Coordinates of C-alpha atoms in Angstrom, one line a residue:
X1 CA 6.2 37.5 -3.4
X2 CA 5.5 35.1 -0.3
X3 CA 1.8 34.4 -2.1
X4 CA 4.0 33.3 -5.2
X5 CA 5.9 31.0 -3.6
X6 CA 3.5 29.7 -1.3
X7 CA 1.1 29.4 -4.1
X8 CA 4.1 27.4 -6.1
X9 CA 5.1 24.9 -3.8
X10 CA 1.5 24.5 -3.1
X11 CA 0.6 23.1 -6.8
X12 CA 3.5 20.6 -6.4
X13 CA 2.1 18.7 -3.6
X14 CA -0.3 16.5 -5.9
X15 CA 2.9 15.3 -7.9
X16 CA 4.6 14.4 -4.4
X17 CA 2.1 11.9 -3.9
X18 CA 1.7 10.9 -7.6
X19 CA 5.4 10.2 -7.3
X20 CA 5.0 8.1 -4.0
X21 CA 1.9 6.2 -5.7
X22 CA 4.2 5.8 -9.2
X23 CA 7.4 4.3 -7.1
X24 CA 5.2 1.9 -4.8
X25 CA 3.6 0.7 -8.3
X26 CA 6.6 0.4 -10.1
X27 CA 8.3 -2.4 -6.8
X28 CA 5.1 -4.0 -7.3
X29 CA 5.0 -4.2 -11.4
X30 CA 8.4 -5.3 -10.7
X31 CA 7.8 -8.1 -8.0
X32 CA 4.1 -9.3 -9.6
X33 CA 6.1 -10.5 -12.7
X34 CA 8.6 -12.7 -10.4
X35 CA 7.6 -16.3 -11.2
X36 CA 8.2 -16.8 -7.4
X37 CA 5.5 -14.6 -5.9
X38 CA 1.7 -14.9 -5.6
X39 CA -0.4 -11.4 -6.8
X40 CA -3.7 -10.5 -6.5
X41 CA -4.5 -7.1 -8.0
X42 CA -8.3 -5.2 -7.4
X43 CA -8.8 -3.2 -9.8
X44 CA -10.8 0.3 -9.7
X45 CA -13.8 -0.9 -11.9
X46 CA -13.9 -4.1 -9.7
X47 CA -14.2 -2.1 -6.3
X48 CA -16.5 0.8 -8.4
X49 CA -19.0 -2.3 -9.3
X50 CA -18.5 -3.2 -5.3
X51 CA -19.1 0.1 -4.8
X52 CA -22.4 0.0 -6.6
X53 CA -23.9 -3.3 -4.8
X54 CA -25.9 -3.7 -1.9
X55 CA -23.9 -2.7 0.5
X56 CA -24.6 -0.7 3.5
X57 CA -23.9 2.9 3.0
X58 CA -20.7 3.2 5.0
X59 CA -19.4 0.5 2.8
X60 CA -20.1 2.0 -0.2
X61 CA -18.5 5.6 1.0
X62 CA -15.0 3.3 1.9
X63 CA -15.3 2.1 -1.3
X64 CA -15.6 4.9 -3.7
X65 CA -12.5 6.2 -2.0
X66 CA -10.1 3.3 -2.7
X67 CA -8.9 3.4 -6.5
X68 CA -6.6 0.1 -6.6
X69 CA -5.8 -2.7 -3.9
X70 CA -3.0 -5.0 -4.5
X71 CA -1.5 -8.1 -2.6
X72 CA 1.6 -9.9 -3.2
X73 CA 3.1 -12.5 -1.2
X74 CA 6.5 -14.7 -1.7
X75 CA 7.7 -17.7 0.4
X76 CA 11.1 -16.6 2.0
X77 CA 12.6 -19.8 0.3
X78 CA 12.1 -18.8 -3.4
X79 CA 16.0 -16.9 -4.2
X80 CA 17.4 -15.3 -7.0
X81 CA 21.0 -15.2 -7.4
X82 CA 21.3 -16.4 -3.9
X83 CA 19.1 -13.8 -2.4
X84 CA 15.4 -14.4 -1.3
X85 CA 12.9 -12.8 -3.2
X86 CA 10.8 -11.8 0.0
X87 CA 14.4 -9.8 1.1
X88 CA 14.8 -8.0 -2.3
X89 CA 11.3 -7.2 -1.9
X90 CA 11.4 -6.4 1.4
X91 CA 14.7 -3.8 0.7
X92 CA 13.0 -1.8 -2.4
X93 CA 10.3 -1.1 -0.3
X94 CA 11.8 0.0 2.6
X95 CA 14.2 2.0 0.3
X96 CA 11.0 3.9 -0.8
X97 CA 9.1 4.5 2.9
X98 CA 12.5 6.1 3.5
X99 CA 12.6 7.9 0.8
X100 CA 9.4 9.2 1.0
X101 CA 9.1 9.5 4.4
X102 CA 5.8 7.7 5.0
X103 CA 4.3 7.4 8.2
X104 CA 4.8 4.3 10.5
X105 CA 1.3 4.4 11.9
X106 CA 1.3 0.4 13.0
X107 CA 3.9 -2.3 14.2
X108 CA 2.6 -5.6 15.8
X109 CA 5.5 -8.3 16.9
X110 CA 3.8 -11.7 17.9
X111 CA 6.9 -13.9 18.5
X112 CA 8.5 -13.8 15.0
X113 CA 6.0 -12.4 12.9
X114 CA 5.6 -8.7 12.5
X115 CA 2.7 -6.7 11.0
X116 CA 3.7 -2.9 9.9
X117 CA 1.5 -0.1 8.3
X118 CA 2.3 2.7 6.3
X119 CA 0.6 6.1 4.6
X120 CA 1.8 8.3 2.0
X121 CA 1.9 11.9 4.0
X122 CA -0.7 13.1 1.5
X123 CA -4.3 12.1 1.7
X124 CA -4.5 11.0 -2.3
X125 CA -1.7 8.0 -1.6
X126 CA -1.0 4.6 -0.3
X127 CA -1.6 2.8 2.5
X128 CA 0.9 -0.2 3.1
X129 CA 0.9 -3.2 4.9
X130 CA 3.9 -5.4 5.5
X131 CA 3.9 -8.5 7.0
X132 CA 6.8 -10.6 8.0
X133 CA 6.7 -14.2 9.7
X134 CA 9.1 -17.1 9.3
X135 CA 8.9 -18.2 5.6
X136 CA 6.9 -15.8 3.9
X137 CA 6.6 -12.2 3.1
X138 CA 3.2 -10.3 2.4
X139 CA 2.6 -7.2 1.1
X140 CA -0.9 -5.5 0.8
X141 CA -1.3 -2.2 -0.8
X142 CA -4.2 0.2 -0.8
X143 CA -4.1 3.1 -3.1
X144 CA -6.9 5.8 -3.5
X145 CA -8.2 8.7 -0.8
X146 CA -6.4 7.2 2.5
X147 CA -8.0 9.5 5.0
X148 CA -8.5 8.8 8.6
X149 CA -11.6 7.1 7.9
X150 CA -9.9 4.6 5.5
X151 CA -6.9 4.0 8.1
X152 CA -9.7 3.2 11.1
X153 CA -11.2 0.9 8.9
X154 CA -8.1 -1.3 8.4
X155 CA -7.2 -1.3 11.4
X156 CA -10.5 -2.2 12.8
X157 CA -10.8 -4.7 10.1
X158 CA -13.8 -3.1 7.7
X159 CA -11.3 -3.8 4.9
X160 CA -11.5 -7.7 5.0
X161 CA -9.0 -9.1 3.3
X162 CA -9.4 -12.8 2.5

């Protein structure tokens, strides 16, 4: 009986992380539409064709783990309603690293900006970067296989982002 349930709970886990990949989606869907905020959105033929190149083999294995990278960014001035965009932003995704109990694995504070990283708990996820400073908001999302190796890298800076 335990091997049932263990077995059970065990082919749920892929459809916790599907669900934490779906609702981190969805905020950005939502937000990327907002006339007030800048998107740029990498998709998995893009970095497969990166992937592909002449790159150094390291490179390439980073690559071929990362299905989808996503920025979005919104000056802290744009508002809706009355609210800035960057704080409605700000509060859905909060509501979901809560929710899903993602790791805090970074947290920088340099005077008044402040750099924060998240992961999914599974290894098939996210990978989350928040990035607060006076008058704008930045969000940078990295979906795909986030394994140690992918977590060192952007945090040593392999993943360049410019």
């Amino acid at each position: 009986m335990k091997k049932i349930v263990i077995i059970a709970l065990l082919s749920f886990v892929p459809f916790l992380a599907i669900g934490q990949v779906k609702q981190i989606n969805d905020i950005l869907d939502k937000y990327e539409k907002n006339k007030y905020v800048e998107s740029i959105l990498i998709s998995p033929e893009l970095l497969q064709m990166a992937g592909e190149s002449q790159m150094n083999q390291p490179t390439k294995d980073l690559l071929s783990k990362l299905t989808e990278l996503r920025i979005l960014s919104v000056k802290s001035s744009h508002k809706e309603n009355g609210v800035s965009v960057a704080q409605l932003l700000r509060q859905d995704l909060d509501r979901v690293i809560s929710q899903e109990n993602m790791s805090r694995i970074l947290k920088i504070r340099d005077g008044e900006e402040l750099m924060e990283m998240f992961k999914t708990k599974e290894d098939k996820g996210a990978l989350l970067f928040l990035n607060s400073k006076p008058g704008e908001f930045t969000v940078i999302s990295i979906f795909g296989k986030i394994d140690p190796s992918v977590v060192n890298a952007a945090i040593s800076g392999e993943i360049n982002i410019k």
